[in-house]
Short mmCIF file of C-alpha atoms and ligand atoms in Angstrom, two decimals:
data_model
loop_
_atom_site.label_atom_id
_atom_site.label_comp_id
_atom_site.label_asym_id
_atom_site.label_seq_id
_atom_site.Cartn_x
_atom_site.Cartn_y
_atom_site.Cartn_z
CA MET C 124 -22.10 -1.22 -4.54
CA GLN C 125 -25.19 -1.41 -6.80
CA PHE C 126 -25.27 -3.71 -9.29
CA GLY C 127 -26.54 -3.83 -12.73
CA TYR C 128 -27.82 -7.09 -13.91
CA SER C 129 -30.14 -8.66 -16.25
CA GLU C 130 -31.88 -12.35 -16.52
CA ARG C 131 -31.19 -11.77 -20.36
CA CYS C 132 -27.90 -11.70 -20.16
CA LEU C 133 -28.30 -16.01 -19.28
CA ASP C 134 -29.98 -16.02 -22.80
CA HIS C 135 -26.57 -15.32 -25.01
CA ASP C 136 -25.87 -18.97 -25.99
CA THR C 137 -22.11 -19.68 -26.80
CA GLY C 138 -22.93 -23.72 -27.00
CA PRO C 139 -21.26 -26.12 -24.35
CA ARG C 140 -17.91 -26.00 -22.64
CA HIS C 141 -17.42 -21.80 -23.96
CA PRO C 142 -15.63 -20.41 -21.36
CA GLU C 143 -17.79 -17.04 -21.99
CA SER C 144 -21.05 -19.03 -20.34
CA PRO C 145 -23.95 -17.81 -18.65
CA ASP C 146 -22.45 -19.58 -15.53
CA ARG C 147 -20.59 -16.98 -14.79
CA MET C 148 -23.23 -14.46 -14.06
CA ARG C 149 -24.74 -17.18 -11.65
CA ALA C 150 -21.54 -17.53 -9.84
CA ILE C 151 -21.09 -13.98 -9.25
CA ARG C 152 -24.92 -14.17 -8.19
CA GLU C 153 -24.14 -16.55 -5.89
CA ALA C 154 -21.13 -14.72 -4.33
CA LEU C 155 -22.98 -11.93 -3.85
CA LYS C 156 -26.12 -13.77 -2.48
CA GLU C 157 -23.61 -14.94 0.47
CA ARG C 158 -22.48 -10.88 1.56
CA HIS C 159 -26.14 -10.58 1.69
CA CYS C 160 -26.35 -7.96 -1.72
CA VAL C 161 -29.47 -9.66 -3.10
CA SER C 162 -31.48 -6.74 -4.96
CA TYR C 163 -30.25 -5.61 -8.96
CA VAL C 164 -30.77 -3.09 -11.12
CA ASP C 165 -32.11 -3.70 -14.63
CA ALA C 166 -31.56 -1.76 -17.27
CA ASP C 167 -33.21 -1.10 -20.93
CA PRO C 168 -31.61 -2.41 -23.36
CA ALA C 169 -28.94 0.14 -25.60
CA ASP C 170 -30.99 1.09 -28.35
CA GLU C 171 -29.17 1.04 -32.07
CA ALA C 172 -28.26 4.99 -31.87
CA ALA C 173 -26.46 4.25 -29.15
CA ILE C 174 -24.92 1.46 -30.12
CA GLU C 175 -24.13 3.68 -33.33
CA ARG C 176 -21.96 6.16 -31.38
CA ALA C 177 -18.83 3.86 -31.41
CA HIS C 178 -19.88 1.04 -34.34
CA ASP C 179 -20.53 1.68 -37.84
CA PRO C 180 -24.82 0.71 -38.76
CA ASP C 181 -23.60 -1.79 -41.21
CA HIS C 182 -21.91 -3.71 -38.34
CA VAL C 183 -25.02 -3.28 -35.98
CA ASP C 184 -26.99 -4.62 -39.03
CA ALA C 185 -24.60 -7.50 -39.90
CA ILE C 186 -25.32 -8.83 -36.04
CA ARG C 187 -28.42 -8.34 -36.34
CA GLU C 188 -28.71 -10.50 -39.52
CA PHE C 189 -26.50 -13.12 -38.32
CA CYS C 190 -28.65 -13.70 -35.28
CA GLU C 191 -32.01 -13.66 -37.20
CA ASP C 192 -30.56 -16.33 -39.13
CA GLY C 193 -29.85 -18.50 -36.04
CA GLY C 194 -26.28 -17.72 -35.18
CA GLY C 195 -23.56 -19.93 -34.95
CA GLU C 196 -19.67 -19.33 -35.47
CA TRP C 197 -18.81 -15.49 -36.20
CA ASP C 198 -15.32 -16.47 -35.67
CA PRO C 199 -13.68 -19.58 -33.91
CA ASP C 200 -14.35 -17.70 -30.64
CA THR C 201 -17.12 -15.52 -31.30
CA ILE C 202 -19.99 -17.50 -30.57
CA ALA C 203 -24.03 -16.33 -31.41
CA GLY C 204 -27.18 -18.18 -30.65
CA PRO C 205 -30.51 -16.43 -31.79
CA GLU C 206 -30.94 -14.40 -28.86
CA THR C 207 -27.54 -13.08 -28.86
CA TYR C 208 -28.15 -9.36 -30.84
CA GLU C 209 -30.81 -8.37 -28.26
CA VAL C 210 -28.69 -9.55 -25.49
CA ALA C 211 -25.56 -7.25 -26.48
CA LEU C 212 -28.23 -4.59 -26.49
CA LYS C 213 -29.22 -5.46 -22.75
CA SER C 214 -25.56 -5.58 -21.90
CA ALA C 215 -24.50 -2.30 -23.58
CA GLY C 216 -27.51 -0.93 -21.92
CA LEU C 217 -26.29 -2.18 -18.36
CA ALA C 218 -23.03 -0.54 -19.35
CA ILE C 219 -24.88 2.78 -19.99
CA TRP C 220 -26.80 2.62 -17.18
CA ALA C 221 -23.68 2.33 -14.99
CA ALA C 222 -22.00 5.61 -16.73
CA GLU C 223 -24.96 7.57 -16.47
CA ALA C 224 -26.01 6.61 -12.62
CA ALA C 225 -21.92 7.25 -11.84
CA VAL C 226 -22.46 10.89 -12.90
CA ASP C 227 -25.82 10.99 -11.95
CA GLY C 228 -24.38 11.22 -8.47
CA ALA C 229 -24.33 7.16 -7.59
CA ASP C 230 -20.93 6.56 -5.60
CA GLY C 231 -19.83 5.45 -2.53
CA ARG C 232 -21.35 2.56 -1.36
CA ASP C 233 -24.02 2.95 -4.31
CA THR C 234 -20.81 2.88 -6.99
CA PRO C 235 -22.10 1.41 -9.94
CA PHE C 236 -21.26 -1.88 -11.70
CA ALA C 237 -23.02 -3.85 -14.74
CA ILE C 238 -22.57 -7.22 -14.99
CA GLY C 239 -23.04 -7.80 -17.89
CA ARG C 240 -22.51 -10.35 -20.78
CA PRO C 241 -21.47 -10.77 -23.72
CA PRO C 242 -18.30 -8.50 -22.79
CA GLY C 243 -17.22 -5.77 -24.99
CA HIS C 244 -13.60 -4.92 -24.92
CA HIS C 245 -12.43 -6.58 -28.10
CA ALA C 246 -15.66 -5.41 -30.21
CA GLU C 247 -14.37 -3.06 -32.91
CA SER C 248 -16.25 -0.27 -34.75
CA ASP C 249 -16.73 -2.74 -37.69
CA GLU C 250 -15.97 -6.48 -36.29
CA ALA C 251 -17.13 -8.39 -33.47
CA MET C 252 -14.33 -10.72 -31.85
CA GLY C 253 -12.70 -12.17 -28.81
CA PHE C 254 -16.61 -13.18 -27.55
CA CYS C 255 -17.02 -9.45 -28.17
CA PHE C 256 -20.29 -7.97 -30.19
CA PHE C 257 -20.99 -4.26 -29.23
CA ASN C 258 -18.10 -2.41 -27.23
CA ASN C 259 -19.77 -1.91 -24.47
CA ALA C 260 -17.56 0.77 -22.28
CA ALA C 261 -17.06 2.41 -26.02
CA VAL C 262 -20.59 2.75 -25.93
CA ALA C 263 -21.09 4.20 -22.16
CA ALA C 264 -18.29 6.71 -22.61
CA ARG C 265 -20.19 7.95 -25.89
CA ALA C 266 -22.93 7.92 -24.19
CA ALA C 267 -22.36 9.68 -20.98
CA ILE C 268 -20.46 12.50 -23.07
CA ALA C 269 -23.69 12.75 -24.96
CA THR C 270 -26.57 12.68 -23.04
CA ARG C 271 -25.08 14.51 -19.88
CA GLU C 272 -23.97 17.98 -19.70
CA SER C 273 -21.19 17.46 -17.35
CA VAL C 274 -19.31 14.77 -18.92
CA ASP C 275 -17.14 16.00 -22.06
CA ARG C 276 -14.09 13.82 -21.04
CA VAL C 277 -13.98 10.16 -19.88
CA ALA C 278 -10.95 7.91 -18.98
CA ILE C 279 -10.95 4.07 -18.88
CA TRP C 280 -8.66 2.16 -17.28
CA ASP C 281 -8.99 -1.70 -18.82
CA TRP C 282 -7.58 -4.06 -16.39
CA ASP C 283 -8.54 -6.97 -17.74
CA VAL C 284 -5.51 -9.23 -19.01
CA HIS C 285 -6.05 -9.30 -22.96
CA HIS C 286 -5.77 -5.61 -24.29
CA GLY C 287 -8.76 -4.20 -25.52
CA ASN C 288 -8.17 -4.06 -28.97
CA GLY C 289 -11.74 -2.89 -29.77
CA THR C 290 -11.95 -0.09 -27.25
CA GLN C 291 -8.85 1.32 -28.08
CA GLU C 292 -9.38 1.26 -31.90
CA ILE C 293 -12.78 3.26 -31.67
CA CYS C 294 -11.45 5.69 -29.41
CA TYR C 295 -7.97 6.27 -31.39
CA ASP C 296 -8.48 9.11 -32.79
CA ASP C 297 -10.88 10.55 -30.13
CA PRO C 298 -9.26 13.21 -27.50
CA ASP C 299 -12.24 13.05 -25.60
CA VAL C 300 -11.81 9.46 -24.10
CA PHE C 301 -8.80 8.65 -22.63
CA TYR C 302 -8.00 4.42 -22.73
CA ALA C 303 -5.51 2.87 -20.51
CA SER C 304 -4.81 -0.91 -20.85
CA THR C 305 -2.78 -3.30 -18.73
CA HIS C 306 -2.37 -6.88 -20.37
CA GLU C 307 -0.01 -9.75 -20.49
CA ALA C 308 2.24 -9.01 -23.68
CA GLY C 309 2.06 -11.89 -26.61
CA LEU C 310 -1.82 -13.10 -25.09
CA TYR C 311 -4.86 -12.62 -27.65
CA PRO C 312 -5.55 -10.62 -29.64
CA GLY C 313 -1.42 -9.37 -30.21
CA THR C 314 -1.89 -5.39 -29.97
CA GLY C 315 -1.38 -3.00 -27.44
CA ASP C 316 2.27 -2.15 -27.96
CA ILE C 317 3.56 0.52 -25.98
CA GLU C 318 3.85 2.80 -28.91
CA GLU C 319 0.78 2.94 -30.00
CA THR C 320 -0.62 5.83 -28.24
CA GLY C 321 -3.49 7.56 -30.23
CA GLU C 322 -3.67 9.19 -33.52
CA GLY C 323 -4.48 13.00 -34.85
CA ALA C 324 -6.39 14.54 -32.12
CA GLY C 325 -6.28 11.19 -29.85
CA GLU C 326 -2.70 11.49 -30.19
CA GLY C 327 -1.54 10.66 -26.45
CA THR C 328 -4.71 9.57 -25.42
CA THR C 329 -4.15 6.08 -25.36
CA MET C 330 -1.87 4.15 -22.91
CA ASN C 331 -0.73 0.41 -23.71
CA ILE C 332 1.19 -1.35 -20.78
CA PRO C 333 1.83 -4.33 -22.32
CA LEU C 334 3.27 -6.88 -18.97
CA SER C 335 5.10 -10.02 -19.09
CA ALA C 336 3.56 -12.80 -17.72
CA GLY C 337 3.98 -13.72 -13.94
CA CYS C 338 3.12 -10.03 -13.11
CA GLY C 339 0.93 -9.89 -9.84
CA ASP C 340 -0.28 -7.37 -7.32
CA THR C 341 2.41 -5.65 -7.17
CA GLU C 342 3.54 -4.87 -10.16
CA TYR C 343 0.02 -3.71 -11.38
CA ARG C 344 0.07 -1.49 -8.46
CA HIS C 345 2.98 0.20 -9.59
CA THR C 346 1.79 0.28 -13.08
CA PHE C 347 -1.62 2.01 -12.06
CA ASP C 348 0.50 4.81 -9.39
CA GLU C 349 3.47 5.49 -11.56
CA ALA C 350 1.99 5.48 -15.07
CA ILE C 351 -1.53 5.64 -15.33
CA THR C 352 -2.44 7.98 -12.16
CA PRO C 353 -0.23 10.68 -13.67
CA ALA C 354 -1.88 10.47 -17.13
CA ILE C 355 -5.41 10.54 -15.98
CA ARG C 356 -4.74 13.46 -13.84
CA ARG C 357 -3.34 15.18 -16.55
CA PHE C 358 -6.58 14.38 -18.84
CA ASP C 359 -8.77 15.38 -15.95
CA PRO C 360 -11.98 12.85 -17.06
CA ASP C 361 -15.24 13.93 -15.50
CA LEU C 362 -16.04 9.94 -15.59
CA PHE C 363 -13.87 7.48 -14.66
CA LEU C 364 -14.63 3.48 -16.24
CA ILE C 365 -13.09 0.62 -14.91
CA SER C 366 -13.23 -2.16 -17.77
CA ALA C 367 -13.29 -4.48 -15.35
CA GLY C 368 -12.20 -8.21 -16.39
CA PHE C 369 -11.32 -10.84 -13.66
CA ASP C 370 -8.84 -13.12 -16.29
CA ALA C 371 -5.80 -11.45 -14.76
CA HIS C 372 -6.24 -13.73 -11.61
CA ARG C 373 -3.94 -16.29 -10.77
CA HIS C 374 -5.83 -19.15 -10.58
CA ASP C 375 -7.64 -17.84 -13.91
CA PRO C 376 -7.48 -20.66 -16.33
CA ILE C 377 -6.39 -18.81 -19.80
CA SER C 378 -3.64 -16.06 -18.44
CA ARG C 379 -0.51 -16.76 -16.64
CA MET C 380 -0.86 -13.19 -14.38
CA ARG C 381 -0.63 -13.40 -11.05
CA ILE C 382 -3.29 -10.93 -9.34
CA SER C 383 -4.43 -12.54 -6.12
CA THR C 384 -8.19 -11.59 -4.96
CA GLU C 385 -6.83 -8.95 -2.62
CA GLY C 386 -5.06 -7.53 -5.22
CA TYR C 387 -8.31 -6.78 -6.93
CA ALA C 388 -9.24 -5.01 -3.78
CA GLU C 389 -6.27 -2.99 -3.36
CA LEU C 390 -6.99 -2.04 -7.05
CA THR C 391 -10.34 -1.14 -6.67
CA ASP C 392 -8.85 0.80 -3.31
CA ALA C 393 -6.56 2.41 -5.55
CA VAL C 394 -9.29 3.47 -8.62
CA ARG C 395 -11.56 4.43 -5.90
CA GLU C 396 -8.87 7.19 -4.46
CA LEU C 397 -7.82 8.50 -8.04
CA ALA C 398 -11.70 8.98 -8.82
CA ASP C 399 -11.78 11.40 -5.66
CA ASP C 400 -9.04 13.26 -5.79
CA VAL C 401 -9.81 14.13 -9.73
CA ASP C 402 -13.71 14.33 -8.95
CA ALA C 403 -15.05 11.90 -11.39
CA PRO C 404 -17.61 9.71 -10.66
CA LEU C 405 -16.59 5.74 -11.61
CA ALA C 406 -18.41 3.07 -12.88
CA PHE C 407 -17.44 -1.03 -13.45
CA ILE C 408 -18.49 -2.77 -16.55
CA LEU C 409 -17.08 -6.14 -16.48
CA GLU C 410 -15.41 -8.04 -19.32
CA GLY C 411 -13.64 -11.07 -18.69
CA GLY C 412 -12.72 -13.87 -16.15
CA TYR C 413 -13.10 -17.38 -16.63
CA GLY C 414 -13.07 -19.24 -13.30
CA LEU C 415 -15.87 -19.26 -11.88
CA ASP C 416 -14.73 -19.30 -8.37
CA THR C 417 -12.10 -16.61 -8.73
CA LEU C 418 -14.31 -14.19 -11.01
CA SER C 419 -16.99 -14.55 -8.58
CA GLU C 420 -14.63 -14.33 -5.38
CA SER C 421 -13.31 -10.96 -7.38
CA VAL C 422 -16.31 -9.11 -7.91
CA ALA C 423 -17.22 -9.81 -4.37
CA VAL C 424 -13.85 -8.05 -2.84
CA VAL C 425 -14.81 -5.17 -5.30
CA HIS C 426 -18.49 -4.87 -3.77
CA GLU C 427 -16.71 -4.95 -0.19
CA THR C 428 -14.08 -2.31 -0.56
CA PHE C 429 -17.02 -0.39 -1.63
CA ASP C 430 -18.51 -1.41 1.62
CA GLY C 431 -16.01 -0.57 4.10
CA ARG C 432 -13.77 -3.45 4.01
CA GLU C 433 -9.52 -2.33 3.95
CA PRO C 434 -7.47 -4.32 1.32
CA VAL C 435 -4.29 -5.88 2.68
CA VAL C 436 -1.50 -3.85 1.36
CA ASP C 437 1.94 -5.83 0.60
CA ASP C 438 4.69 -3.07 -0.14
CA ALA C 439 6.70 -5.15 -2.21
CA GLU C 440 8.79 -3.62 -4.89
CA PRO C 441 8.10 -4.58 -8.22
CA THR C 442 10.82 -6.75 -10.64
CA ASP C 443 13.24 -4.54 -12.08
CA GLU C 444 11.70 -5.17 -15.39
CA VAL C 445 8.34 -3.91 -14.67
CA ALA C 446 9.77 -0.55 -13.10
CA ASP C 447 12.00 -0.37 -16.12
CA LEU C 448 8.84 -0.70 -18.32
CA VAL C 449 6.75 2.06 -16.34
CA ALA C 450 10.04 4.57 -16.44
CA GLU C 451 9.51 3.66 -20.61
CA LEU C 452 5.90 4.48 -20.35
CA ARG C 453 6.56 7.56 -18.46
CA ASP C 454 9.11 8.87 -20.73
CA ILE C 455 6.51 8.07 -24.23
CA HIS C 456 3.74 10.18 -22.34
CA ASP C 457 6.13 12.96 -21.04
CA LEU C 458 4.64 12.49 -17.16
ZN1 ZN W 288 -9.93 -10.99 -21.02
#
């Protein structure tokens, strides 16, 4: 795997004791260094035209002006410093790099993973929220469609524990972006009901899987195999992006999900197999993940999986509740 990373991403200052801190980047780098992964690709920051494929120009201006004035609390969770606007452009630029590098032939051991911050999936077309300013995954998907001849359709699986309300909102009526989210029901921001499936030309290209607290490797794997996989096969994407948050880990401090570190290896292997099957380039874009050890170890097992490590797969059965939810999803999405 090749990682996109920039020291510039350390300059987004969220103040003391904020879970979305520069220490997340440092922990990931340390864990990768232990795996002898020490070289990183830097990327140009996204330009405003690239951001505006997913955001209103007024939103871009508002974030820039807020940061030029010194930043502060955009909302109680979403803190900006003077450097945040530029760093958010960098984080989006890393996501664009990952998408474009995948399309341009980086695969197998070179599969790209953008390790940027701030994260993106809560940022809506005209709003920053949930630690996010610009929607890195949506910007990257739209960049690939705009700049790469071979890309007309992009699928995104968002496995972060939170619903990616921003990615959904930006792409809700877009028939060219399929967005699937697995998230803990009832957690921030409260959106992502199973009945939210897209609108207009985008009807059917949003899939929400609100899982109850306590779901783990087996439930996520069942959901991916039985609902997301057939939906993505039918959509037939030219690019497959993973909005890769690691806050559904069993030891993450802000969720009650139960994915193990090994579970992330299993999910990585599963998405790699699907990407191969549908012949879609694959790229990863970092979202959340707030336990420094669990975040960094989970990113490291994603890397190791592309380096030939075989995941240990447990063939336990999912809970009846999740089996029923998946059956309902298959019905709603006519799979
Ligand atoms: Zn999250």
